[in-house]
């Protein structure tokens, strides 16, 4: 294609308040424009990238036998009411009424609709298994749209759904997806991890996320460098070293105005590890709950929420009202309410915690003796912890979730009556799985991982073009002729890496070389072919690899072969 005919509105500066690198570069390089909060327009280059990713998605989905279908975005409320998600999902769902006053919503995801169609059409085990997918728009009124196309309110998702007759079938469909996802993200040129994750609103069974590590990520992931254990911090487990006995005498100590573990630990000259942090939380389902952690540990709110449901931390007033104790002096002893204590608290040593009395703490507390609780893993993994599987060292990295896979079981098929007749003549619910990837997020994550101070460096599989030809002197006939000749010849070559023809962009604008160079580096096409009067005098052209900035002069009559070689060499 010709640059002069393409709409590529590059810009030097972006409006203030835009922080994510992918956002800045997609705006600057003319890939996207923002319509309103969380709503983006994909311009020609942006749309080409998205289509490249979608093509990879389609190819890999078809390889595992997934069949493409298309479902409406507008859904009747009843189907979402049947599974309860009409009620459990709050502001994130766009709701509206049709002209007859009927409740409707815009699809955030399609488990309900998929289970509905399965309930109508799948009657016998002979029709199973099935995998259906679509690449289609989702709408979510996200609380904080951010990072350009990383988190938007309208976005495209590849969502697939598996239907199986039994749990072994689900395992198979799930593993097929995991394998397809490895191929997809590898082909898209992403660095990524497959991590254990919290199923959240999807279900209660096994689930994994595919996470692209980058400082722009919103998630923290825990990675074991020895055994490969990888988990989202929301569910990650770890091992921490046990403490030596403390043998503190059981007695109250006067700690005026010392409330936090840190303050009391400094005041007493005792390591924070020998403290029990006692927190009062109020759960929507369970009422007040007392939560205990070792003094140097932090609460993992997601882990606790999985046990007691959504909760909030008690206010000073609530603490006085419920426990009769000022916050900062609450301890684990007494209080006839539900108690949950983290497993890191040992039962064979003595600790310090609040004395349930203003300005006092209590030392010599023996867990299991002086108080009891439900003992659970509720703490947040730290980098200094050890892997709970192999004892290896852990690292915590920021990452962007680019895809996920969920085992749903019968969570959607039971309420929507998606039953089939099995071999034994018995009626059974279909076992489902669901699997998502956001192509725009993949593109943005690729930029976060692949850029430099001049612009984007596309992994070649998802670049909008493979090669950009840059004639430097548009008034020089020879320059133009050679550039045009290369444009034509390269475009005829079959690109076996991508299973299609080579896609070439020629910058035929009447612009200064400096402008063309800057724009080429900004938009990030993997190979630049520079044709200029000066080098042509030696009967040569230049090939530049965008990623490494390596340039090479090659003679005009070997140019095509050399350009193609450079293209295959780069990644
Ligand atoms: P997140 O935790 O980031 O909100 P999610 O768990 O809600 O993601 P899913 O509902 O499982 O995500 O969606 C599947 C995929 O769709 C995600 O892995 C991501 O690639 C993409 N995706 C989800 N929400 C958005 C969004 N608001 N904007 C762009 N892509 C999204
Ligand atoms: Mg979400």
XYZ file of C-alpha atoms in Angstrom, residues 77-307:
231
model
C -32.588 -10.163 30.785
C -34.324 -13.477 31.603
C -31.359 -15.592 30.551
C -29.058 -13.640 32.854
C -31.677 -13.785 35.584
C -31.824 -17.559 35.311
C -28.147 -17.905 36.268
C -28.354 -15.109 38.826
C -25.688 -12.982 37.208
C -28.288 -10.308 36.371
C -28.266 -9.674 40.131
C -24.693 -10.467 41.191
C -23.050 -8.315 38.524
C -23.509 -4.712 39.473
C -22.614 -1.522 37.584
C -20.351 -3.284 35.116
C -23.367 -4.451 33.094
C -24.988 -2.060 30.631
C -28.746 -2.479 31.020
C -31.550 -1.046 28.937
C -35.184 -1.586 28.043
C -36.643 -2.277 24.630
C -39.675 -0.391 23.291
C -42.076 -2.721 25.071
C -40.389 -2.110 28.406
C -38.642 -5.471 28.474
C -35.326 -5.594 30.374
C -32.298 -6.177 28.187
C -28.537 -5.982 28.642
C -25.446 -5.680 26.482
C -23.273 -8.793 26.496
C -20.277 -8.623 28.831
C -19.522 -12.225 27.966
C -21.568 -15.073 26.516
C -21.702 -18.043 28.930
C -25.449 -17.558 29.395
C -26.278 -17.295 25.703
C -24.038 -20.257 24.863
C -25.676 -22.404 27.533
C -29.075 -21.289 26.274
C -28.421 -22.364 22.687
C -26.912 -25.620 23.954
C -30.057 -26.220 26.016
C -32.175 -25.909 22.888
C -30.025 -27.877 20.474
C -27.901 -30.470 22.262
C -30.039 -33.443 23.192
C -27.765 -36.449 23.029
C -24.234 -37.494 23.977
C -23.789 -38.162 20.257
C -23.704 -34.402 19.670
C -20.871 -33.921 22.174
C -18.206 -32.641 22.497
C -18.552 -29.224 20.853
C -16.368 -26.117 20.895
C -17.953 -22.897 19.630
C -16.254 -19.554 19.394
C -16.722 -16.029 18.166
C -14.581 -12.935 17.754
C -16.979 -10.262 18.738
C -17.784 -7.112 20.692
C -18.271 -7.099 24.462
C -19.512 -4.196 26.539
C -18.583 -3.581 30.143
C -19.020 -0.376 32.067
C -15.550 -0.729 33.592
C -14.982 1.260 36.780
C -11.626 2.509 35.556
C -11.048 2.340 31.823
C -7.310 2.833 31.475
C -4.176 2.455 29.444
C -5.751 3.165 26.077
C -6.991 -0.123 24.644
C -5.753 -2.174 27.611
C -9.044 -1.698 29.439
C -11.932 -0.275 27.471
C -15.695 -0.292 27.883
C -16.253 -1.775 24.441
C -13.762 -4.322 23.163
C -13.446 -7.318 20.944
C -13.003 -10.706 22.549
C -12.274 -14.103 21.149
C -14.497 -16.153 23.386
C -14.857 -19.880 23.054
C -16.970 -22.333 24.970
C -16.654 -26.068 25.273
C -19.488 -28.529 25.868
C -18.683 -32.013 27.103
C -20.537 -35.062 28.337
C -18.230 -35.671 31.301
C -15.427 -34.212 33.385
C -12.688 -36.023 31.465
C -14.079 -34.364 28.356
C -13.826 -30.983 30.033
C -10.198 -31.684 30.965
C -9.517 -32.474 27.331
C -11.211 -29.319 26.014
C -9.447 -27.247 28.656
C -6.045 -28.665 27.778
C -6.687 -28.173 24.072
C -7.338 -24.511 24.793
C -4.260 -24.173 26.990
C -2.156 -25.601 24.147
C -3.828 -23.350 21.575
C -3.188 -20.345 23.835
C 0.502 -21.208 24.071
C 0.675 -21.275 20.276
C -1.329 -18.051 19.961
C 0.763 -15.970 22.353
C 4.013 -17.395 21.019
C 2.925 -16.594 17.477
C 1.941 -13.073 18.561
C 5.486 -12.593 19.835
C 4.525 -12.064 23.477
C 6.490 -13.022 26.554
C 3.898 -14.589 28.798
C 3.256 -16.939 31.701
C 0.386 -19.310 32.280
C -0.613 -18.748 35.895
C -3.132 -20.232 38.309
C -5.925 -17.760 38.864
C -9.054 -16.853 40.736
C -12.129 -17.921 38.765
C -13.990 -14.817 40.067
C -17.465 -14.386 38.608
C -17.004 -17.336 36.224
C -17.167 -20.326 38.561
C -15.358 -22.165 41.310
C -13.259 -24.671 39.425
C -9.792 -24.650 37.928
C -8.779 -21.611 35.923
C -5.627 -20.129 34.457
C -4.648 -16.743 33.164
C -2.139 -15.958 30.453
C -0.115 -13.032 31.680
C 2.205 -10.786 29.694
C 4.832 -9.381 32.068
C 5.341 -5.603 31.812
C 5.597 -2.760 34.328
C 2.310 -1.401 32.918
C 0.460 -4.490 34.193
C -2.346 -4.238 36.719
C -1.828 -7.717 38.132
C 0.969 -9.118 40.243
C 2.086 -12.622 39.420
C 4.243 -14.918 41.515
C 6.799 -17.024 39.687
C 9.040 -19.755 41.099
C 12.357 -19.619 39.314
C 13.150 -23.277 40.094
C 10.040 -25.327 39.440
C 8.017 -22.978 37.251
C 5.130 -22.608 39.697
C 3.251 -19.503 38.542
C 0.150 -17.953 40.054
C -1.718 -14.702 40.205
C -0.957 -13.123 43.584
C -4.700 -13.307 44.273
C -4.383 -17.078 44.702
C -0.628 -17.626 45.090
C 0.634 -19.738 47.990
C 4.052 -19.774 49.604
C 6.099 -21.268 52.389
C 7.551 -19.088 55.111
C 10.173 -20.054 57.638
C 9.030 -21.052 61.112
C 10.021 -18.921 64.065
C 12.200 -19.906 66.974
C 10.357 -20.153 70.310
C 9.714 -16.826 72.005
C 8.561 -17.864 75.513
C 7.009 -14.554 76.461
C 5.398 -14.455 79.862
C 1.579 -14.021 79.684
C 0.886 -10.445 80.785
C -0.567 -7.088 79.758
C 1.834 -4.353 78.770
C 1.186 -0.640 78.776
C 1.570 0.666 75.196
C 0.192 4.219 75.278
C -0.931 5.391 71.837
C 1.005 2.608 70.133
C -1.448 1.054 67.713
C 0.172 -0.459 64.649
C 2.331 -3.585 64.804
C 5.258 -1.469 63.673
C 4.803 1.046 66.498
C 4.438 -1.575 69.212
C 7.291 -3.667 67.814
C 9.627 -0.674 67.921
C 8.358 0.281 71.356
C 9.010 -3.200 72.760
C 12.101 -3.942 70.682
C 10.507 -7.197 69.519
C 10.481 -8.400 65.907
C 7.139 -7.890 64.111
C 7.024 -11.619 63.392
C 6.173 -12.271 67.059
C 3.015 -10.189 66.776
C -0.470 -11.147 65.778
C -2.189 -8.505 63.686
C -5.894 -8.628 64.592
C -8.274 -7.050 62.083
C -12.022 -6.614 62.291
C -13.838 -6.884 58.989
C -17.542 -6.788 58.163
C -18.670 -9.305 55.611
C -21.897 -8.794 53.638
C -22.820 -12.456 54.147
C -21.203 -13.356 57.497
C -21.355 -10.165 59.550
C -18.322 -9.201 61.670
C -15.273 -11.479 61.397
C -12.012 -11.254 63.336
C -8.986 -11.880 61.141
C -5.521 -12.766 62.451
C -2.203 -12.572 60.638
C 1.404 -12.808 61.714
C 2.669 -9.275 62.370
C 4.974 -9.116 59.352
C 2.371 -10.517 56.941
C -0.275 -8.777 54.879
C -3.859 -9.788 54.268
C -4.684 -11.084 50.800
C -8.136 -9.583 50.459
C -9.104 -11.833 47.565
C -8.304 -14.976 49.550
C -10.384 -13.754 52.465
C -13.249 -12.736 50.179
C -13.331 -16.254 48.782
C -13.960 -17.540 52.311
